[in-house]
XYZ file of C-alpha atoms in Angstrom:
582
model
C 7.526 -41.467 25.964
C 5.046 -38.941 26.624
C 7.665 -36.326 27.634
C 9.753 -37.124 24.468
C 6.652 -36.390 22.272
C 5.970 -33.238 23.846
C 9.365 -31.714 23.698
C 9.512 -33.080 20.477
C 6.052 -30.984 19.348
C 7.957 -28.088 21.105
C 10.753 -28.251 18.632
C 8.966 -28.429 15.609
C 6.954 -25.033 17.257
C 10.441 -23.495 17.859
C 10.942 -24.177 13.912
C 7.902 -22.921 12.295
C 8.606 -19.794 14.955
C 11.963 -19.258 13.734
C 10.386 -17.600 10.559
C 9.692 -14.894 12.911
C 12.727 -12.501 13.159
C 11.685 -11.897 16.818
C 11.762 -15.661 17.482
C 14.702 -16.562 15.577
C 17.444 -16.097 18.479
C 15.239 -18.217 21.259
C 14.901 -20.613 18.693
C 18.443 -20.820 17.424
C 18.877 -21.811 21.535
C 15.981 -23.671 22.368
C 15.289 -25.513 18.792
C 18.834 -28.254 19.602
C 17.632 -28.941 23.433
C 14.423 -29.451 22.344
C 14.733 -31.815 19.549
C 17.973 -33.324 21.533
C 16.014 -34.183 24.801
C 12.796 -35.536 23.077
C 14.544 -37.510 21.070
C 16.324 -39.262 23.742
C 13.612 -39.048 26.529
C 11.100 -40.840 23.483
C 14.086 -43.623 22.764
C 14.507 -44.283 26.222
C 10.576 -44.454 26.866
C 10.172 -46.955 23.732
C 13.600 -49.090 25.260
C 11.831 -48.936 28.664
C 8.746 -50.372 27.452
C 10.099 -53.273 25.638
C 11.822 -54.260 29.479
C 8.567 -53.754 31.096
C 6.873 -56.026 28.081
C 9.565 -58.540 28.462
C 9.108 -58.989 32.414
C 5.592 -59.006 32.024
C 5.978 -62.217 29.692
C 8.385 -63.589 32.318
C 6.105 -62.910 35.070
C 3.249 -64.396 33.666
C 4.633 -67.605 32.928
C 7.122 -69.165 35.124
C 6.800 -68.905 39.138
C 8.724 -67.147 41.704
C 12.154 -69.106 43.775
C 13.621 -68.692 46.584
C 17.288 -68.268 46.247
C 20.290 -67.650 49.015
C 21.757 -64.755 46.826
C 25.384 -62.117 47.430
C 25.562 -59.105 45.694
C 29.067 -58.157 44.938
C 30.484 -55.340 42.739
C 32.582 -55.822 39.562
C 34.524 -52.569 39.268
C 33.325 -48.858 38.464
C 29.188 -48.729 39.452
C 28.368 -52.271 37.866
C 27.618 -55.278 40.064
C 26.975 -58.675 39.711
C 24.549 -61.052 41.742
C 24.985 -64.642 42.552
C 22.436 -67.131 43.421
C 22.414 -70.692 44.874
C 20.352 -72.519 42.510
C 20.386 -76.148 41.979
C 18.332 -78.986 44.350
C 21.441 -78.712 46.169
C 22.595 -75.154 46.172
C 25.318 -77.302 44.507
C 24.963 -74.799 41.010
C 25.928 -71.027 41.293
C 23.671 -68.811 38.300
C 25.908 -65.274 37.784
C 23.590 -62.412 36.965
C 23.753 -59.146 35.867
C 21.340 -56.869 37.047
C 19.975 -54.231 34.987
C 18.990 -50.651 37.277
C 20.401 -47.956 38.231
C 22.988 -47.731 40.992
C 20.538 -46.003 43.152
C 18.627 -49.442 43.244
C 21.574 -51.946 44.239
C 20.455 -51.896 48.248
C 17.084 -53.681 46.845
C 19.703 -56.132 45.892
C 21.786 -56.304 49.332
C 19.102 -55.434 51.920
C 17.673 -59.162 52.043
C 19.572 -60.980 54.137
C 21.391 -62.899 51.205
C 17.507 -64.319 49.849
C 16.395 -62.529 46.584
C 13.755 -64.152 44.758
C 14.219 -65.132 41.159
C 11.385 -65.709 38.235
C 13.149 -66.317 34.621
C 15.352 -68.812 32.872
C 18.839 -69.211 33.570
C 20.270 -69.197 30.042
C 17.869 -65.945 28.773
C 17.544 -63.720 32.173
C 14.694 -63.176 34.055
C 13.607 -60.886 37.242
C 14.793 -60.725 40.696
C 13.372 -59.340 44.053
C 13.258 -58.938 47.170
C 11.302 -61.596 49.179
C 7.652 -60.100 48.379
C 8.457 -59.320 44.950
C 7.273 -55.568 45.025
C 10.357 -53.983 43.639
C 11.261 -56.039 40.344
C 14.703 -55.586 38.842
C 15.446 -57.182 34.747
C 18.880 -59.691 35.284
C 20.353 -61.873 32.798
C 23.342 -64.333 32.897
C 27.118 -63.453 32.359
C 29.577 -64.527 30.054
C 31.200 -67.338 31.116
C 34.470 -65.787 31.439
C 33.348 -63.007 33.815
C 30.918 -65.393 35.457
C 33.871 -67.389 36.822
C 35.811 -64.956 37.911
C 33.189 -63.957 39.328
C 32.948 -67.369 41.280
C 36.530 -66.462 42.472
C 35.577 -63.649 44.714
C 35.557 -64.365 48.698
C 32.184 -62.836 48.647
C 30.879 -66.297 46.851
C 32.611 -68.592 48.298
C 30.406 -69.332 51.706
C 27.199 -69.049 49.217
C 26.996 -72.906 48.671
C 27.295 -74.178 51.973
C 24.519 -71.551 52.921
C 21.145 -73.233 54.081
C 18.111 -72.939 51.658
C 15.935 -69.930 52.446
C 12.069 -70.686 52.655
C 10.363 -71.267 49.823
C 7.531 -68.367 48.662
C 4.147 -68.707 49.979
C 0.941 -68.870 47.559
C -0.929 -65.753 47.759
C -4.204 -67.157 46.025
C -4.885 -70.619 44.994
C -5.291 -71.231 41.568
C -3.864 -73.246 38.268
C -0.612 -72.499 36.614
C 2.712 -70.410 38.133
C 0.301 -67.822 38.782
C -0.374 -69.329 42.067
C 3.159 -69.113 43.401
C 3.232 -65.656 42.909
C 2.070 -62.909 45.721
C -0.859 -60.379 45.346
C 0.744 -57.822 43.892
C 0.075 -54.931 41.515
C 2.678 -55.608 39.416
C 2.261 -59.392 39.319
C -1.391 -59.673 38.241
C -1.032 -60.068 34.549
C -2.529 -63.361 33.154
C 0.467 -65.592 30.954
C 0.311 -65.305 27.670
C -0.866 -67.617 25.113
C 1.976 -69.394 23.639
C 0.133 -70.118 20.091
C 2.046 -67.862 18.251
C 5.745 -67.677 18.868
C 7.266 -64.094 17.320
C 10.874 -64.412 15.901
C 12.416 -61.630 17.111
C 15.370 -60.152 15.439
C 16.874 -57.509 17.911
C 19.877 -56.801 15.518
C 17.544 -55.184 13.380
C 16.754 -52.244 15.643
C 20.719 -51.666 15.613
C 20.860 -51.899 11.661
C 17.476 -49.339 11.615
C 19.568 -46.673 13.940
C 23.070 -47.504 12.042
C 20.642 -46.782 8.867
C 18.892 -43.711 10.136
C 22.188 -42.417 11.347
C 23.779 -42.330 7.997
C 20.955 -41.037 6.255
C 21.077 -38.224 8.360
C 24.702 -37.604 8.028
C 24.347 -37.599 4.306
C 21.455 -35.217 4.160
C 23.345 -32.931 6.238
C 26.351 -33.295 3.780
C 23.896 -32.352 1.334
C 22.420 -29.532 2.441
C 26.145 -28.193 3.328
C 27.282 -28.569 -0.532
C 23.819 -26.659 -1.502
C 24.254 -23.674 0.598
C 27.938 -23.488 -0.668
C 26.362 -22.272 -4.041
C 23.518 -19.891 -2.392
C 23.106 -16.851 -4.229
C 24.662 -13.404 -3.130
C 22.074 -10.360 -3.400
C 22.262 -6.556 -2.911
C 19.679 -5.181 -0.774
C 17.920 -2.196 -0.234
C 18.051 -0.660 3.325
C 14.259 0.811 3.765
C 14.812 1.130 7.803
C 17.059 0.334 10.449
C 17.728 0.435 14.089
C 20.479 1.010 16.213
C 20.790 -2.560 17.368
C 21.348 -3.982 13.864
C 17.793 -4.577 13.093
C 16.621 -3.099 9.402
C 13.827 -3.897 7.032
C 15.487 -4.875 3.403
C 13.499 -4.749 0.089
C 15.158 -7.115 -2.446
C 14.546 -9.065 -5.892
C 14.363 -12.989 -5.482
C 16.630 -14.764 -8.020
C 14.369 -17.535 -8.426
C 11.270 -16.059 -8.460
C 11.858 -12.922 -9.864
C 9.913 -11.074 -7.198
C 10.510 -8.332 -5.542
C 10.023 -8.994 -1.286
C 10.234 -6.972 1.641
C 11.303 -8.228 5.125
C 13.545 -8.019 8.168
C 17.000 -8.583 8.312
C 20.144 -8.415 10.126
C 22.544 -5.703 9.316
C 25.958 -5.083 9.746
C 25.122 -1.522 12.193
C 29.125 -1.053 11.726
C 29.092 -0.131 7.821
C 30.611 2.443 5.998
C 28.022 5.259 6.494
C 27.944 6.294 2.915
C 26.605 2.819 2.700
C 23.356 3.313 4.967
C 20.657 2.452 2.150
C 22.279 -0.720 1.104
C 23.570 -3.992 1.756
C 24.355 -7.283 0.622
C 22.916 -11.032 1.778
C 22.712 -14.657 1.027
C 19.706 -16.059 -0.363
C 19.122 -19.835 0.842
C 18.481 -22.102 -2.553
C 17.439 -25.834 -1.362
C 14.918 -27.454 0.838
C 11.940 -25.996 2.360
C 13.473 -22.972 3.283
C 14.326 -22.260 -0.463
C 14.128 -18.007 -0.297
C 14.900 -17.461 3.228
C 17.383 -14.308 3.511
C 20.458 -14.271 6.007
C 23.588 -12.664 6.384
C 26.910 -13.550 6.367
C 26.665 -14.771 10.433
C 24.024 -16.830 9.091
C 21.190 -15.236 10.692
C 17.535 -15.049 9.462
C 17.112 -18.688 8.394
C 16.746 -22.149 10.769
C 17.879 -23.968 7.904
C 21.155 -24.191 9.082
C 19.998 -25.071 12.899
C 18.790 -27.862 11.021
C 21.131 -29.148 9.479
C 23.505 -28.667 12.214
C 21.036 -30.646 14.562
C 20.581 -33.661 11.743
C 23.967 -34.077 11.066
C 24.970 -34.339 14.865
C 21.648 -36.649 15.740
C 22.370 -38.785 12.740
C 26.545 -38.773 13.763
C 25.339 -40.170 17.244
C 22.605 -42.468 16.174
C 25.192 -44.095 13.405
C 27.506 -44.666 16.272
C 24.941 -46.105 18.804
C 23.380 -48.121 16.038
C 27.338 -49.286 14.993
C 28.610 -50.040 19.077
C 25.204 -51.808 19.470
C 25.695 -53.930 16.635
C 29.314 -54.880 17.130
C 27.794 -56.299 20.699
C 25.114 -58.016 19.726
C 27.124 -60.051 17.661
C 29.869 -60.786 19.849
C 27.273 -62.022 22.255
C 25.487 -63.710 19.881
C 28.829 -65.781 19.037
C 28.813 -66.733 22.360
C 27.137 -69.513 24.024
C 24.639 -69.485 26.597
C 25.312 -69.466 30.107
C 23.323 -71.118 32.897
C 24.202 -72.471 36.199
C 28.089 -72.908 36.944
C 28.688 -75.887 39.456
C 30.421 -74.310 43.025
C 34.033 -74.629 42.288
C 35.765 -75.893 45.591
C 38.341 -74.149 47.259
C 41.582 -75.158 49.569
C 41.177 -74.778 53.300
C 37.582 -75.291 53.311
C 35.856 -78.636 53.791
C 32.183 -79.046 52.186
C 29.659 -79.309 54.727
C 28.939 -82.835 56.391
C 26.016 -84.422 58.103
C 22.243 -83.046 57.827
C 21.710 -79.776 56.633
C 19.815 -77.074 58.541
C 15.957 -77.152 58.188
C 14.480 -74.109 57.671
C 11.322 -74.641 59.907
C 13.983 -75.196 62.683
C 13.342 -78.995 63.308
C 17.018 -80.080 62.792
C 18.540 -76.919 64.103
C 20.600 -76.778 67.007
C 20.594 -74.275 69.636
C 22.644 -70.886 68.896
C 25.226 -71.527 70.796
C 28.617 -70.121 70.864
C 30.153 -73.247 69.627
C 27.955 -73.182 66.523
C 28.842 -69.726 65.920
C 32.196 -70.395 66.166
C 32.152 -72.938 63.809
C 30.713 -71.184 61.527
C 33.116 -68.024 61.519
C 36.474 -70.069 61.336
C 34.603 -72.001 58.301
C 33.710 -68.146 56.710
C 37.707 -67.260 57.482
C 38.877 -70.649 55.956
C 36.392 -69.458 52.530
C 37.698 -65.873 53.017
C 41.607 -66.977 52.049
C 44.431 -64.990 53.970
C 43.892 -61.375 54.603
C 46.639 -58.728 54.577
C 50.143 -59.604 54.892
C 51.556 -59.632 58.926
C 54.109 -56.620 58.513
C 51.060 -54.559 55.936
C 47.987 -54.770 58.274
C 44.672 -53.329 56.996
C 44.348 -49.564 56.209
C 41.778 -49.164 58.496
C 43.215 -50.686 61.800
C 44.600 -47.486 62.999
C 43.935 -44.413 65.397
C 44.799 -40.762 65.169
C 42.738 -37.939 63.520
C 39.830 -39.168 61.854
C 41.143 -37.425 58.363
C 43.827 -40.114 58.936
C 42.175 -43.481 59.194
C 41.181 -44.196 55.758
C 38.183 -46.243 56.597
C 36.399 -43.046 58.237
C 37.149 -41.027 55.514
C 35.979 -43.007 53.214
C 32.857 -43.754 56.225
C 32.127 -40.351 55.952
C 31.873 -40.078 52.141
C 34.195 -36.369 51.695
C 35.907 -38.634 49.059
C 33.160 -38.708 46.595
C 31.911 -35.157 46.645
C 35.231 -33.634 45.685
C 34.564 -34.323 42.303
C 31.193 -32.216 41.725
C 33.051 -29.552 43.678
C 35.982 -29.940 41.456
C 33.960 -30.115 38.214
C 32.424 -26.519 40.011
C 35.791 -24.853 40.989
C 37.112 -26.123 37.535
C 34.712 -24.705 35.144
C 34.318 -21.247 37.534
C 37.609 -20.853 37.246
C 38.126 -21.395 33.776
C 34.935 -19.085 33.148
C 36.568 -16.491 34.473
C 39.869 -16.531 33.641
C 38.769 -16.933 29.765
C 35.479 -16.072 29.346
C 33.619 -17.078 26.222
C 35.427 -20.446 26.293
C 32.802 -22.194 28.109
C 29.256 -22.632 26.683
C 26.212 -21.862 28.902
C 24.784 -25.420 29.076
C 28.189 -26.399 30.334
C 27.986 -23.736 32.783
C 24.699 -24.778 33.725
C 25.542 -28.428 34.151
C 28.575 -27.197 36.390
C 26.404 -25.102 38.821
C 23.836 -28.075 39.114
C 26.528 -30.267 40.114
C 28.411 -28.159 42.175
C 24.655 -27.392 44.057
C 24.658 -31.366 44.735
C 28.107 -31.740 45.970
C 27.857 -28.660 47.839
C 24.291 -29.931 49.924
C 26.068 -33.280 50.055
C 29.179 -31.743 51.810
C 26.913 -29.723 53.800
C 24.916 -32.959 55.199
C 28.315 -34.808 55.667
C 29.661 -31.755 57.681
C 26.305 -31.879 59.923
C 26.122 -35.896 60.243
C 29.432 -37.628 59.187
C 32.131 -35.941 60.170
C 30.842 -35.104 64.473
C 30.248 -39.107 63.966
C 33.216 -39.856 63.042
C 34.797 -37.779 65.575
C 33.021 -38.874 68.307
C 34.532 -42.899 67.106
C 38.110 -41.324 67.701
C 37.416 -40.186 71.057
C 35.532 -43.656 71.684
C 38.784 -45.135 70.629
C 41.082 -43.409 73.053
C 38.462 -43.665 75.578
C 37.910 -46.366 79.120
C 37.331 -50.084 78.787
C 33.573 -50.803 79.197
C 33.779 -54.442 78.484
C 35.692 -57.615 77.311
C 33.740 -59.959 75.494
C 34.114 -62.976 73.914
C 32.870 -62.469 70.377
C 32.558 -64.636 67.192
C 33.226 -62.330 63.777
C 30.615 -63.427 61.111
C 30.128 -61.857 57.474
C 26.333 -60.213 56.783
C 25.144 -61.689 53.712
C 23.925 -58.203 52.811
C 25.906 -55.702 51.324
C 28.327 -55.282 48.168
C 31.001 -56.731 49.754
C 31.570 -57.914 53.084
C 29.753 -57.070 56.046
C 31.903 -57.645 58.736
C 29.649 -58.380 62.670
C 30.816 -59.403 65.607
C 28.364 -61.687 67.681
C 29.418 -60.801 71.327
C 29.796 -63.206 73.983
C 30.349 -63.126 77.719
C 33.294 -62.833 78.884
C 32.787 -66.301 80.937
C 31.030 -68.161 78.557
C 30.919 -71.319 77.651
C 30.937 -73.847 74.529
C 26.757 -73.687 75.521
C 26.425 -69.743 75.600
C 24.175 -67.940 73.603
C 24.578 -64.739 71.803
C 24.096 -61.602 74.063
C 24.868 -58.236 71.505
C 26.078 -57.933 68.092
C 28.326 -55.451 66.607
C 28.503 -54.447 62.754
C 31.744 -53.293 61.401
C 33.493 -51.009 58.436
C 35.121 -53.155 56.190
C 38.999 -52.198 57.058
C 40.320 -52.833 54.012
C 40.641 -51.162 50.094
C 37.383 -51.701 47.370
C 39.745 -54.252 45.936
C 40.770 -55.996 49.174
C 37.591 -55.212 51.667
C 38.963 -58.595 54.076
C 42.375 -57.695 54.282
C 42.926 -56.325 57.795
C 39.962 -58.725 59.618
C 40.971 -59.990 63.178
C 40.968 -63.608 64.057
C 37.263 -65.330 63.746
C 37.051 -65.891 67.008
C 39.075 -64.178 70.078
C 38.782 -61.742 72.882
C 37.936 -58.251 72.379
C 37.905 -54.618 74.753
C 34.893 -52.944 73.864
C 36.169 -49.048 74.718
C 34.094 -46.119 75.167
C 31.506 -44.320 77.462
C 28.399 -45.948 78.087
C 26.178 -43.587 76.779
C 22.661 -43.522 74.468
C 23.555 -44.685 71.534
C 26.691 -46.633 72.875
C 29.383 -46.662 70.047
C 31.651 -49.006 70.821
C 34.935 -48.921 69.283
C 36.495 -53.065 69.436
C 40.064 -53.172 69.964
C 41.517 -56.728 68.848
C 45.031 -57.958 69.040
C 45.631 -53.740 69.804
C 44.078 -52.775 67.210
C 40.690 -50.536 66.731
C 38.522 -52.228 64.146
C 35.374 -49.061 63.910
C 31.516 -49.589 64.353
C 29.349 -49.379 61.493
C 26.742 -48.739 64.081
C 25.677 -48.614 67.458
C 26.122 -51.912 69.540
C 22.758 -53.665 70.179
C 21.643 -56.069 72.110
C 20.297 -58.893 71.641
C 16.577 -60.006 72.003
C 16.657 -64.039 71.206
C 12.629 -64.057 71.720
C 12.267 -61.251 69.025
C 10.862 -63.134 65.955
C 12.613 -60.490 64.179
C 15.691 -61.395 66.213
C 15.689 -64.575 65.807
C 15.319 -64.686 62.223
C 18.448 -62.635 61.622
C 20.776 -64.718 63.878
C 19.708 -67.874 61.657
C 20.218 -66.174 58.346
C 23.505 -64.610 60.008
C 24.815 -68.045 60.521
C 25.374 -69.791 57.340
C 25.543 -73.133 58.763
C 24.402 -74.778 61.572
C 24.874 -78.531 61.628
């Protein structure tokens, strides 16, 4: 907000400047940026602060749950979280969060627990267990929130053990006390005495409003200046560049003025002591002289800048309209009940306790269990005779999964957008604008360091996978392929065995995996949930182990790691890795 007021004070100073003939180019450039980004930096600070007052309300009135939560993504750079809600994780609330895209790992990078503090049919917030980083959700439609529901990713997420509940950070009366000590979270409930109606269609009717008025007052200004006076003009000086000082008699005054003006330096020269202008007849710059390349007057920067700002805010305030009433005809939308799904049985017997006291020993017979119940939720994979895209050897630039590891697919289009525009710039000049150009240069810088950092990091990784590939047999284990509950989609780990163990054998290394298959498809191309597998490469610091299942490769996401089982840290991953454990 602050930044929109000052680069709003900036344009009205590039105004009053552009009396100055000196001024009047700069201003001409810098009066539509200024006006243009303050605008929208002040819109987006007053938007901004309505969130922040609406979480605050939340916040201070309703106490923080523990949920087992999935991110997953919904096409293009949206996403949608799920979490288990219900006494018996029996009920499945569909959220949409609102942040940026550069925020979404605050969503994945919890294990599959998110806390939640809001009502299910309104929205609330959601974080990660702590509540430090806070993130503004709200419910689907129920359309989207079932299909939704559909998506392997969601399927495992009921028969998922409860996570613990959050601890009290300070005693005390009220939801306050079920909330941690933190900065954000400190701000007392407020006093429900007065309930405000809100009407948030209004604010879309006040910009639809706005909008128009400025598109008419443009339209007015343009049907003035059609009937501006035309005026001869009396040359007193002039420069080579153009520049002159005029001497003329104002038609509505009746005055006679001197000032500066912009000649035409290409007239006839029997013509040198006079010339001809345009007198501007309406609004506050009623007087102002300019030429026929309507220079020496910001009146028409102005109206130029009005009637596109208005054009725009009539179309936000019209779009934001048309959706708030087609969500407003719908209904609200809390928890869904889990739908059930063929091949998978629901979970018998007692559940898991979280403090352990029920849980059996991690074992490779639980873990098994567990994995062929994840494949059963998971549905088939990809066809026998069309294997996964990623379950294949040769050049790294040919296994589609590394590729894509190694992210040279998404800067090709900032250096596309650069190339492009370069090309075009030169080839035609003049038909590209400079903050076009600029915009091109700034992205082309970012795709260029990007491709620079994935020429240093990704691509000698992913190199150095191929050769693991083709190289020795280290090991065989037995291993046991479980899903992460982190991640947009799934997080494919195998939980390595010994080759000679038993039903009784714990755990001794995990493995996480690259998701084999396409955005749409990420399972298709999984090996069984449980087999055999020849870990291949050089034993070496980090040891990248490359799995080969069935003769297949199936590549690392990272390093392989043991296993610690009397790491608290360790420990708590294997339990939350393993959905569950009967």
């Amino acid at each position: 907000m602050n930044a929109g007021l000052a680069l709003l004070a900036a344009a009205l100073t590039v105004v009053v400047a552009s009396a100055s003939a000196s001024a009047e180019e700069l201003a001409a450039v810098l009066g539509p940026w200024c006006f243009s980004l303050g605008a929208g930096a002040l819109g987006l600070g007053l938007w901004l602060r309505g969130r922040v007052r609406r979480m605050r309300r939340v916040l201070g009135s309703r106490p923080w749950t523990a949920h087992a939560s999935v991110a997953v993504q919904r096409g293009g750079g949206s996403a949608a979280v799920v979490l288990a809600v219900g006494p018996e994780g029996d009920e499945l609330l569909v959220l949409t969060p609102l942040t940026v895209q550069w925020r979404y790992h605050l969503l994945t990078d919890t294990a599959g627990v998110l806390w939640w503090c809001g009502d299910p049919r309104t929205g609330g917030v959601l974080a990660p267990p702590g509540g430090e980083e806070l993130i503004r959700a709200r419910p689907l439609g129920t359309r989207r929130a079932r299909r939704t529901l559909g998506l392997p990713q969601v399927r495992a997420l009921s028969h998922r053990p409860p996570p613990r509940p959050p601890r009290p950070a300070a005693a005390g009366p009220g939801p306050a006390a079920d909330r941690p000590a933190s900065p954000w979270l400190t701000v007392p409930p407020e006093k429900p005495a007065r309930r405000r109606r809100r009407r948030p269609g209004l604010t879309w009717l006040a910009l639809l409003v706005a909008g128009l008025a400025g598109v008419v007052l443009a339209t007015v200004w343009a049907e003035q200046s059609e009937s501006d006076p035309q005026i001869d003009l009396t040359v007193l000086s002039e420069r080579s560049d153009g520049r002159c000082v005029v001497r003329w008699n104002d038609p509505f005054d009746h005055q006679r003025r001197t000032g500066p003006y912009r000649c035409d330096p290409d007239r006839d020269p029997l013509l040198d002591d006079w010339e001809t202008g345009f007198v501007v007849s309406y609004g506050p710059w009623k007087g102002d002289l300019y030429n026929a390349e309507l220079e020496g007057t910001s009146a028409f920067t102005v109206m130029d800048t009005v009637g596109v700002g208005g054009l725009l805010c009539a179309l936000v305030g019209l779009v934001g309209g048309a959706v708030h009433l087609i969500r407003r005809g719908r209904a609200a939308v809390g928890p869904l009940p889990a739908p059930a799904y063929a091949g998978a049985d629901p979970p018998s017997g007692q559940p898991w306790a979280p403090d352990g006291s029920a849980a059996p020993p991690l074992t490779y017979a639980v873990c098994a269990a567990a994995a062929t119940r994840q494949a059963a939720l998971r549905g088939p994979g990809a066809p026998p005779d069309r294997p996964g895209a990623g379950v294949r050897t040769g050049p790294w630039w040919r296994v589609p999964v590394l590729l894509e590891a190694t992210g040279l697919t998404r800067i090709l289009y900032p250096l596309a957008c650069l190339v492009g525009i370069g090309t075009l710039t030169l080839a035609r000049p003049g038909t590209v604008s400079g903050p076009l150009q600029v915009f091109a240069v700034v992205f082309g810088a970012f795709g260029l360091y990007s491709l620079l950092r994935i020429l240093r990091g990704g691509v000698p990784l992913a190199r150095q996978l191929t050769r693991q590939a083709d190289g020795p047999v280290a090991e065989t284990p037995r291993y046991v392929l479980l899903e992460e509950p982190s991640g947009t989609g799934p997080a494919p780990v195998l939980l390595l065995f010994a080759a000679d163990a038993d039903d009784c054998a714990p755990p001794r290394a995990l493995l996480r995996l690259l998701a084999p298959g396409p955005r749409k498809r990420p399972w298709a191309g999984l090996p069984a949930p449980v087999g055999t597998a020849e870990l291949r490469g050089r034993r070496e610091e980090p040891f990248l182990a490359v799995p080969w299942i069935d003769g297949r490769p199936h590549w690392p996401a990272d390093a392989y790691e043991e296993l610690d089982l009397a790491d608290p840290e360790t420990a708590r991953y294997l339990e939350e890795l393993v959905p569950a454990r009967f």
